[in-house]
mmCIF file of C-alpha atoms in Angstrom:
data_model
loop_
_atom_site.group_PDB
_atom_site.id
_atom_site.type_symbol
_atom_site.label_atom_id
_atom_site.label_comp_id
_atom_site.label_asym_id
_atom_site.label_seq_id
_atom_site.Cartn_x
_atom_site.Cartn_y
_atom_site.Cartn_z
ATOM 1 C CA MET A 1 -29.907 -46.928 -70.516
ATOM 2 C CA ASN A 2 -32.004 -44.627 -68.489
ATOM 3 C CA LYS A 3 -29.303 -44.066 -65.853
ATOM 4 C CA LYS A 4 -30.268 -42.131 -62.694
ATOM 5 C CA LYS A 5 -28.200 -38.944 -61.973
ATOM 6 C CA PRO A 6 -26.279 -38.991 -58.689
ATOM 7 C CA THR A 7 -27.825 -36.570 -56.119
ATOM 8 C CA HIS A 8 -24.751 -35.415 -54.239
ATOM 9 C CA SER A 9 -26.588 -35.147 -50.940
ATOM 10 C CA VAL A 10 -23.349 -34.339 -48.940
ATOM 11 C CA GLU A 11 -22.679 -31.350 -51.146
ATOM 12 C CA THR A 12 -26.261 -30.100 -50.703
ATOM 13 C CA ILE A 13 -26.111 -30.513 -46.927
ATOM 14 C CA PHE A 14 -22.722 -28.819 -46.813
ATOM 15 C CA VAL A 15 -23.997 -25.826 -48.792
ATOM 16 C CA LEU A 16 -27.071 -25.545 -46.586
ATOM 17 C CA MET A 17 -24.969 -25.779 -43.435
ATOM 18 C CA LEU A 18 -22.675 -23.047 -44.755
ATOM 19 C CA PHE A 19 -25.712 -20.888 -45.526
ATOM 20 C CA ALA A 20 -27.062 -21.548 -41.995
ATOM 21 C CA LEU A 21 -23.693 -20.619 -40.565
ATOM 22 C CA PHE A 22 -23.656 -17.375 -42.568
ATOM 23 C CA ALA A 23 -27.177 -16.525 -41.446
ATOM 24 C CA LEU A 24 -26.416 -17.315 -37.789
ATOM 25 C CA SER A 25 -23.217 -15.320 -37.881
ATOM 26 C CA ALA A 26 -24.939 -12.381 -39.466
ATOM 27 C CA ILE A 27 -27.611 -12.388 -36.715
ATOM 28 C CA LEU A 28 -24.961 -12.689 -33.997
ATOM 29 C CA LEU A 29 -22.855 -9.949 -35.586
ATOM 30 C CA THR A 30 -25.867 -7.612 -35.818
ATOM 31 C CA GLY A 31 -26.778 -8.452 -32.240
ATOM 32 C CA THR A 32 -23.226 -7.778 -30.960
ATOM 33 C CA GLY A 33 -22.992 -4.630 -32.987
ATOM 34 C CA ALA A 34 -26.270 -3.318 -31.601
ATOM 35 C CA GLY A 35 -25.104 -4.156 -28.032
ATOM 36 C CA VAL A 36 -21.763 -2.400 -28.507
ATOM 37 C CA TYR A 37 -23.551 0.656 -30.117
ATOM 38 C CA LYS A 38 -26.094 0.738 -27.266
ATOM 39 C CA SER A 39 -23.364 0.604 -24.613
ATOM 40 C CA ILE A 40 -21.343 3.340 -26.349
ATOM 41 C CA VAL A 41 -24.359 5.673 -26.700
ATOM 42 C CA LEU A 42 -25.327 5.033 -23.035
ATOM 43 C CA HIS A 43 -21.890 5.852 -21.812
ATOM 44 C CA MET A 44 -21.563 8.851 -24.124
ATOM 45 C CA ASN A 45 -24.921 10.274 -22.934
ATOM 46 C CA SER A 46 -23.998 9.585 -19.353
ATOM 47 C CA ASN A 47 -20.588 11.314 -19.749
ATOM 48 C CA ASN A 48 -22.142 14.179 -21.649
ATOM 49 C CA ASP A 49 -24.920 14.784 -19.043
ATOM 50 C CA PHE A 50 -22.496 14.643 -16.126
ATOM 51 C CA ARG A 51 -19.869 16.852 -17.733
ATOM 52 C CA THR A 52 -22.541 19.363 -18.709
ATOM 53 C CA ALA A 53 -23.857 19.466 -15.163
ATOM 54 C CA VAL A 54 -20.343 19.743 -13.686
ATOM 55 C CA SER A 55 -19.295 22.532 -15.982
ATOM 56 C CA TYR A 56 -22.582 24.470 -15.741
ATOM 57 C CA ILE A 57 -22.850 24.345 -11.925
ATOM 58 C CA THR A 58 -19.119 24.949 -11.314
ATOM 59 C CA ASN A 59 -19.017 27.934 -13.665
ATOM 60 C CA LYS A 60 -22.270 29.348 -12.226
ATOM 61 C CA ILE A 61 -20.856 29.199 -8.725
ATOM 62 C CA HIS A 62 -17.505 30.552 -9.630
ATOM 63 C CA ARG A 63 -19.072 33.384 -11.651
ATOM 64 C CA ASN A 64 -21.058 34.362 -8.603
ATOM 65 C CA ASP A 65 -18.132 33.963 -6.192
ATOM 66 C CA ILE A 66 -18.844 37.031 -4.080
ATOM 67 C CA GLU A 67 -18.899 37.052 -0.272
ATOM 68 C CA ALA A 68 -22.202 36.034 1.284
ATOM 69 C CA SER A 69 -23.705 35.298 -2.086
ATOM 70 C CA ILE A 70 -23.856 31.488 -2.189
ATOM 71 C CA CYS A 71 -26.507 29.726 -0.182
ATOM 72 C CA ILE A 72 -27.779 26.212 -0.081
ATOM 73 C CA SER A 73 -31.281 25.265 0.847
ATOM 74 C CA ASN A 74 -32.901 21.888 1.406
ATOM 75 C CA ASN A 75 -36.615 21.564 1.012
ATOM 76 C CA GLY A 76 -37.678 17.925 1.045
ATOM 77 C CA GLU A 77 -36.598 15.819 -1.953
ATOM 78 C CA SER A 78 -34.254 18.201 -3.738
ATOM 79 C CA ASP A 79 -31.619 20.681 -2.636
ATOM 80 C CA CYS A 80 -31.274 24.112 -4.117
ATOM 81 C CA ILE A 81 -28.276 26.364 -4.701
ATOM 82 C CA MET A 82 -29.088 30.031 -4.390
ATOM 83 C CA LEU A 83 -26.685 32.502 -6.026
ATOM 84 C CA ILE A 84 -27.440 36.093 -4.894
ATOM 85 C CA GLU A 85 -26.264 39.125 -6.734
ATOM 86 C CA GLU A 86 -27.097 42.795 -6.743
ATOM 87 C CA ILE A 87 -28.114 44.653 -9.841
ATOM 88 C CA ASP A 88 -28.647 48.361 -9.402
ATOM 89 C CA ASN A 89 -28.746 47.771 -5.669
ATOM 90 C CA ILE A 90 -31.615 45.326 -5.973
ATOM 91 C CA PRO A 91 -30.842 41.776 -4.796
ATOM 92 C CA TYR A 92 -31.585 39.103 -7.396
ATOM 93 C CA CYS A 93 -31.275 35.359 -6.988
ATOM 94 C CA THR A 94 -30.409 32.508 -9.361
ATOM 95 C CA TYR A 95 -31.894 29.251 -8.099
ATOM 96 C CA LEU A 96 -30.407 25.926 -9.272
ATOM 97 C CA TYR A 97 -32.584 22.959 -8.253
ATOM 98 C CA CYS A 98 -34.070 19.663 -9.438
ATOM 99 C CA GLU A 99 -37.768 19.485 -10.324
ATOM 100 C CA ASP A 100 -39.832 17.137 -12.501
ATOM 101 C CA GLY A 101 -36.726 15.159 -13.492
ATOM 102 C CA TYR A 102 -34.833 18.234 -14.709
ATOM 103 C CA LEU A 103 -32.029 20.307 -13.344
ATOM 104 C CA LYS A 104 -33.548 23.754 -13.497
ATOM 105 C CA GLU A 105 -32.518 27.404 -13.211
ATOM 106 C CA TYR A 106 -34.723 30.230 -12.183
ATOM 107 C CA PHE A 107 -33.747 33.878 -11.962
ATOM 108 C CA ALA A 108 -35.880 36.233 -9.949
ATOM 109 C CA ARG A 109 -35.830 39.108 -7.503
ATOM 110 C CA LEU A 110 -34.824 37.829 -4.069
ATOM 111 C CA GLY A 111 -37.850 37.201 -1.851
ATOM 112 C CA GLN A 112 -40.221 37.032 -4.815
ATOM 113 C CA GLU A 113 -42.276 33.829 -4.943
ATOM 114 C CA PHE A 114 -41.896 31.584 -7.979
ATOM 115 C CA PRO A 115 -43.332 28.364 -9.154
ATOM 116 C CA ALA A 116 -40.678 25.597 -8.905
ATOM 117 C CA SER A 117 -41.893 24.181 -12.238
ATOM 118 C CA GLY A 118 -41.345 27.555 -13.894
ATOM 119 C CA GLY A 119 -37.572 27.339 -14.110
ATOM 120 C CA THR A 120 -35.616 26.835 -17.282
ATOM 121 C CA ASP A 121 -34.699 23.195 -17.996
ATOM 122 C CA ILE A 122 -30.932 22.611 -18.118
ATOM 123 C CA LEU A 123 -30.741 18.814 -18.452
ATOM 124 C CA LYS A 124 -32.411 15.671 -17.325
ATOM 125 C CA VAL A 125 -31.333 14.427 -13.915
ATOM 126 C CA ARG A 126 -32.926 12.084 -11.429
ATOM 127 C CA SER A 127 -31.726 13.804 -8.254
ATOM 128 C CA PHE A 128 -29.574 16.760 -7.182
ATOM 129 C CA HIS A 129 -28.019 16.853 -3.732
ATOM 130 C CA VAL A 130 -25.736 19.564 -2.288
ATOM 131 C CA GLU A 131 -23.929 19.499 1.015
ATOM 132 C CA LYS A 132 -21.118 21.397 2.578
ATOM 133 C CA THR A 133 -18.023 19.329 3.407
ATOM 134 C CA ASP A 134 -14.923 20.126 5.414
ATOM 135 C CA SER A 135 -16.541 23.531 6.147
ATOM 136 C CA ARG A 136 -15.291 25.007 2.903
ATOM 137 C CA PHE A 137 -16.427 22.911 0.002
ATOM 138 C CA LEU A 138 -19.687 22.239 -1.709
ATOM 139 C CA THR A 139 -20.046 18.612 -2.580
ATOM 140 C CA ILE A 140 -22.707 18.192 -5.314
ATOM 141 C CA THR A 141 -24.053 14.744 -6.157
ATOM 142 C CA ILE A 142 -26.045 14.123 -9.247
ATOM 143 C CA VAL A 143 -27.897 11.022 -10.408
ATOM 144 C CA THR A 144 -28.214 11.141 -14.178
ATOM 145 C CA GLU A 145 -31.014 9.799 -16.243
ATOM 146 C CA ASP A 146 -29.352 6.392 -16.674
ATOM 147 C CA ASN A 147 -29.101 6.095 -12.846
ATOM 148 C CA SER A 148 -25.335 6.654 -12.694
ATOM 149 C CA LYS A 149 -24.392 8.622 -9.557
ATOM 150 C CA ALA A 150 -21.412 10.916 -9.405
ATOM 151 C CA SER A 151 -20.102 13.641 -7.094
ATOM 152 C CA PHE A 152 -17.924 16.692 -7.600
ATOM 153 C CA ILE A 153 -16.451 19.368 -5.416
ATOM 154 C CA VAL A 154 -16.703 23.178 -5.815
ATOM 155 C CA TYR A 155 -14.596 25.572 -3.676
ATOM 156 C CA PRO A 156 -16.158 28.989 -3.519
ATOM 157 C CA LYS A 157 -13.071 31.196 -2.839
ATOM 158 C CA SER A 158 -14.908 34.224 -1.519
ATOM 159 C CA ASN A 159 -17.168 32.445 0.985
ATOM 160 C CA ASP A 160 -14.465 30.260 2.470
ATOM 161 C CA MET A 161 -17.244 29.372 4.944
ATOM 162 C CA LYS A 162 -16.217 32.266 7.257
ATOM 163 C CA HIS A 163 -19.698 33.236 6.425
ATOM 164 C CA ASP A 164 -21.420 29.867 6.660
ATOM 165 C CA PHE A 165 -23.857 28.818 3.971
ATOM 166 C CA ILE A 166 -27.175 30.255 4.883
ATOM 167 C CA GLU A 167 -29.858 27.560 4.861
ATOM 168 C CA ASN A 168 -33.472 28.385 4.062
ATOM 169 C CA ILE A 169 -33.007 32.023 4.081
ATOM 170 C CA ARG A 170 -34.818 34.982 2.531
ATOM 171 C CA GLY A 171 -36.203 33.852 -0.793
ATOM 172 C CA ASP A 172 -38.411 30.961 -1.499
ATOM 173 C CA ALA A 173 -36.353 27.981 -2.506
ATOM 174 C CA PRO A 174 -38.448 25.283 -4.118
ATOM 175 C CA MET B 1 -17.062 -34.901 -62.883
ATOM 176 C CA LYS B 2 -13.815 -34.707 -60.919
ATOM 177 C CA THR B 3 -13.146 -31.248 -62.233
ATOM 178 C CA LYS B 4 -16.691 -30.088 -61.317
ATOM 179 C CA SER B 5 -16.185 -31.360 -57.698
ATOM 180 C CA SER B 6 -12.820 -29.693 -57.285
ATOM 181 C CA LEU B 7 -14.221 -26.416 -58.649
ATOM 182 C CA PHE B 8 -17.055 -26.621 -56.094
ATOM 183 C CA LEU B 9 -14.580 -27.310 -53.272
ATOM 184 C CA THR B 10 -12.369 -24.389 -54.333
ATOM 185 C CA GLU B 11 -15.403 -22.142 -54.368
ATOM 186 C CA LEU B 12 -16.380 -23.177 -50.896
ATOM 187 C CA ILE B 13 -12.852 -22.692 -49.562
ATOM 188 C CA ILE B 14 -12.795 -19.180 -50.958
ATOM 189 C CA ILE B 15 -16.159 -18.397 -49.399
ATOM 190 C CA ILE B 16 -15.093 -19.763 -46.039
ATOM 191 C CA PHE B 17 -11.877 -17.734 -46.326
ATOM 192 C CA PHE B 18 -13.714 -14.489 -46.956
ATOM 193 C CA PHE B 19 -16.174 -15.340 -44.261
ATOM 194 C CA PHE B 20 -13.423 -15.709 -41.670
ATOM 195 C CA ILE B 21 -11.750 -12.532 -42.850
ATOM 196 C CA SER B 22 -15.038 -10.651 -42.434
ATOM 197 C CA VAL B 23 -15.604 -12.145 -38.951
ATOM 198 C CA ALA B 24 -12.021 -11.151 -37.893
ATOM 199 C CA VAL B 25 -12.487 -7.574 -39.209
ATOM 200 C CA CYS B 26 -15.911 -7.183 -37.440
ATOM 201 C CA LEU B 27 -14.660 -8.615 -34.196
ATOM 202 C CA ARG B 28 -11.664 -6.295 -34.324
ATOM 203 C CA LEU B 29 -13.939 -3.311 -35.002
ATOM 204 C CA PHE B 30 -16.100 -4.251 -31.981
ATOM 205 C CA ALA B 31 -13.089 -4.737 -29.747
ATOM 206 C CA THR B 32 -11.694 -1.397 -30.830
ATOM 207 C CA ALA B 33 -15.077 0.289 -30.187
ATOM 208 C CA HIS B 34 -15.191 -1.296 -26.732
ATOM 209 C CA ILE B 35 -11.704 -0.051 -25.894
ATOM 210 C CA TYR B 36 -12.538 3.492 -27.048
ATOM 211 C CA ASP B 37 -15.770 3.347 -25.023
ATOM 212 C CA ARG B 38 -13.863 2.237 -21.926
ATOM 213 C CA LYS B 39 -11.242 4.939 -22.529
ATOM 214 C CA SER B 40 -13.884 7.659 -22.805
ATOM 215 C CA VAL B 41 -15.416 6.551 -19.504
ATOM 216 C CA GLU B 42 -11.945 6.489 -17.874
ATOM 217 C CA LEU B 43 -11.167 9.953 -19.252
ATOM 218 C CA ASN B 44 -14.416 11.368 -17.948
ATOM 219 C CA HIS B 45 -13.784 9.906 -14.472
ATOM 220 C CA ALA B 46 -10.217 11.180 -14.517
ATOM 221 C CA VAL B 47 -11.221 14.741 -15.542
ATOM 222 C CA VAL B 48 -13.834 14.991 -12.753
ATOM 223 C CA PHE B 49 -11.373 13.544 -10.194
ATOM 224 C CA ALA B 50 -8.677 15.974 -11.413
ATOM 225 C CA GLN B 51 -11.170 18.868 -11.053
ATOM 226 C CA ASN B 52 -11.986 17.850 -7.500
ATOM 227 C CA ILE B 53 -8.270 17.627 -6.562
ATOM 228 C CA SER B 54 -7.756 21.079 -8.228
ATOM 229 C CA GLU B 55 -10.570 22.624 -6.193
ATOM 230 C CA ILE B 56 -8.968 21.269 -3.046
ATOM 231 C CA PHE B 57 -5.569 22.594 -4.210
ATOM 232 C CA TYR B 58 -7.001 26.076 -4.749
ATOM 233 C CA SER B 59 -8.473 26.034 -1.210
ATOM 234 C CA ALA B 60 -5.180 25.350 0.481
ATOM 235 C CA ASN B 61 -3.030 28.225 1.580
ATOM 236 C CA ASP B 62 -0.039 25.987 2.156
ATOM 237 C CA ASN B 63 0.682 22.256 2.603
ATOM 238 C CA GLU B 64 -1.381 21.507 -0.499
ATOM 239 C CA LEU B 65 -0.523 17.868 -0.479
ATOM 240 C CA ASP B 66 -1.539 17.454 3.209
ATOM 241 C CA MET B 67 -4.830 19.102 2.457
ATOM 242 C CA ILE B 68 -5.513 16.834 -0.574
ATOM 243 C CA THR B 69 -4.623 13.640 1.297
ATOM 244 C CA ARG B 70 -6.693 14.709 4.319
ATOM 245 C CA TYR B 71 -9.710 15.452 2.212
ATOM 246 C CA LEU B 72 -9.513 12.403 0.011
ATOM 247 C CA PHE B 73 -8.850 9.858 2.741
ATOM 248 C CA ASN B 74 -10.768 11.452 5.652
ATOM 249 C CA ASP B 75 -7.633 11.368 7.879
ATOM 250 C CA ASP B 76 -7.390 7.690 7.301
ATOM 251 C CA ASN B 77 -3.585 7.127 7.401
ATOM 252 C CA SER B 78 -3.957 3.437 6.693
ATOM 253 C CA ILE B 79 -4.712 4.151 3.041
ATOM 254 C CA ALA B 80 -1.871 2.835 0.922
ATOM 255 C CA LEU B 81 0.047 5.993 -0.144
ATOM 256 C CA ILE B 82 3.437 6.190 -1.674
ATOM 257 C CA ARG B 83 4.503 9.566 -0.479
ATOM 258 C CA ASP B 84 7.500 11.944 -0.351
ATOM 259 C CA ASP B 85 7.747 15.669 0.317
ATOM 260 C CA HIS B 86 6.475 16.795 -3.055
ATOM 261 C CA SER B 87 4.397 13.945 -4.425
ATOM 262 C CA PHE B 88 2.203 11.030 -3.568
ATOM 263 C CA SER B 89 0.423 8.305 -5.411
ATOM 264 C CA PHE B 90 -2.454 6.046 -4.654
ATOM 265 C CA TYR B 91 -4.706 3.551 -6.388
ATOM 266 C CA LEU B 92 -8.378 3.939 -7.366
ATOM 267 C CA ASN B 93 -11.059 1.385 -8.071
ATOM 268 C CA GLU B 94 -13.007 1.061 -11.327
ATOM 269 C CA ASN B 95 -15.361 3.911 -10.210
ATOM 270 C CA PHE B 96 -12.346 6.148 -9.480
ATOM 271 C CA ILE B 97 -12.734 5.981 -5.748
ATOM 272 C CA PRO B 98 -9.417 5.852 -3.788
ATOM 273 C CA ILE B 99 -8.831 2.403 -2.307
ATOM 274 C CA ASN B 100 -6.655 1.092 0.462
ATOM 275 C CA ALA B 101 -4.462 -1.226 -1.635
ATOM 276 C CA SER B 102 -1.074 -1.370 -3.081
ATOM 277 C CA SER B 103 -2.459 -2.072 -6.511
ATOM 278 C CA GLY B 104 -5.678 -1.331 -8.376
ATOM 279 C CA PRO B 105 -7.095 -0.757 -11.825
ATOM 280 C CA TYR B 106 -6.083 2.951 -11.785
ATOM 281 C CA LYS B 107 -3.284 4.926 -10.257
ATOM 282 C CA CYS B 108 -3.115 8.658 -9.539
ATOM 283 C CA ILE B 109 0.203 10.359 -9.186
ATOM 284 C CA THR B 110 -0.029 13.834 -7.663
ATOM 285 C CA SER B 111 2.916 16.165 -7.267
ATOM 286 C CA VAL B 112 3.424 19.780 -6.266
ATOM 287 C CA ASP B 113 6.227 22.120 -7.607
ATOM 288 C CA TYR B 114 7.092 25.613 -6.455
ATOM 289 C CA ASP B 115 8.814 28.539 -8.018
ATOM 290 C CA THR B 116 9.038 32.164 -6.936
ATOM 291 C CA ASP B 117 5.531 33.159 -8.107
ATOM 292 C CA PHE B 118 3.516 30.015 -8.574
ATOM 293 C CA VAL B 119 2.601 26.691 -7.064
ATOM 294 C CA TYR B 120 1.997 23.949 -9.610
ATOM 295 C CA LEU B 121 -0.138 20.891 -9.170
ATOM 296 C CA ASN B 122 0.639 18.048 -11.582
ATOM 297 C CA LEU B 123 -1.695 15.110 -11.968
ATOM 298 C CA ARG B 124 -1.266 11.904 -13.870
ATOM 299 C CA PHE B 125 -3.823 9.151 -14.078
ATOM 300 C CA GLU B 126 -2.680 5.647 -15.260
ATOM 301 C CA SER B 127 -4.747 2.648 -16.195
ATOM 302 C CA HIS B 128 -3.288 -0.513 -14.633
ATOM 303 C CA ILE B 129 -6.108 -2.826 -15.786
ATOM 304 C CA ASN B 130 -3.435 -4.729 -17.688
ATOM 305 C CA PRO B 131 -0.383 -4.264 -15.388
ATOM 306 C CA LYS B 132 2.028 -5.317 -18.143
ATOM 307 C CA SER B 133 0.880 -2.551 -20.533
ATOM 308 C CA TYR B 134 -0.364 0.359 -18.447
ATOM 309 C CA TYR B 135 -1.121 3.656 -20.197
ATOM 310 C CA CYS B 136 -1.697 7.276 -19.268
ATOM 311 C CA VAL B 137 -5.454 8.099 -19.050
ATOM 312 C CA TYR B 138 -5.146 11.796 -18.397
ATOM 313 C CA GLU B 139 -2.517 14.309 -17.440
ATOM 314 C CA ALA B 140 -3.129 17.821 -16.169
ATOM 315 C CA SER B 141 -1.262 20.619 -14.587
ATOM 316 C CA THR B 142 -2.728 23.616 -12.798
ATOM 317 C CA LYS B 143 -1.138 26.508 -10.971
ATOM 318 C CA LYS B 144 -1.972 29.273 -8.558
ATOM 319 C CA ASN B 145 -0.243 32.461 -7.728
ATOM 320 C CA ILE B 146 1.549 32.397 -4.352
ATOM 321 C CA LYS B 147 1.174 36.215 -4.008
ATOM 322 C CA GLU B 148 -2.548 35.883 -4.404
ATOM 323 C CA VAL B 149 -2.566 33.254 -1.615
ATOM 324 C CA ARG B 150 -0.614 35.619 0.635
ATOM 325 C CA ILE B 151 -2.949 38.549 -0.021
ATOM 326 C CA HIS B 152 -5.843 36.180 0.663
ATOM 327 C CA GLU B 153 -4.202 35.177 4.004
ATOM 328 C CA GLU B 154 -3.643 38.777 5.041
#
């Protein structure tokens, strides 16, 4: 009379397999989600860094678009844009350059020495390169923190390169 | 016993059904996120490229289109351009660099219009990654005063 109860091993295995499938899918889904999120954040930061640099530098140059006021200087690893303006007949200079992994800005009296590391940090960049192209444009190349390289053009209307960009002039570019 | 087994089977079918619905929803979400991500990168590239073309446009006193083509293609006439008097179009690669091809992932259509006071530059960037369903990435129009250009020339 003592009849043994059937074990239903197929049912048990099926449930276990379903559970394993759930667990595996959950792990895969989390992994995929993390990958997608990482990619989005990376692109977003890269876009943001580059757009900030483009807007900042372009607006700085256009704001200072006065004849004989925009100079470029190359000193070793990084280039420097020098924007000269006169305040109460005293020449001042805004230096835009890359130092210690940052795009920096430094405002000082022209000719006055300054420590390159003393500028205000604008944003993180790996390198900053400026060159004149077609004798009237400034082509600025930036490598952002995630190693993406991009270039943009700025046309200083006043200079029009009749007056060529002065290189390594008065002032102490970093 | 039979009732118990069929109940168990029904329960499993419902579970699998919800499981597949969840997978479909999640995959769709990821696909949408990927598309938006790609669109934001495309938009960023297009805006920078449009800004570059606009800067060249502002630098030209006349023959704006000649100036733009000369600058973009370094006097390389072999670049595949579809050109008439007031507009031209060309293809760009995935990094938004103009390419010498009659098709590509992105297309830029540039045109110039004139009226008595202003010159207008119209730009349109299209994504042709899927040629059957291309879409506009970015459209922009900029203008400059002709009188200002003449004063500048004098």
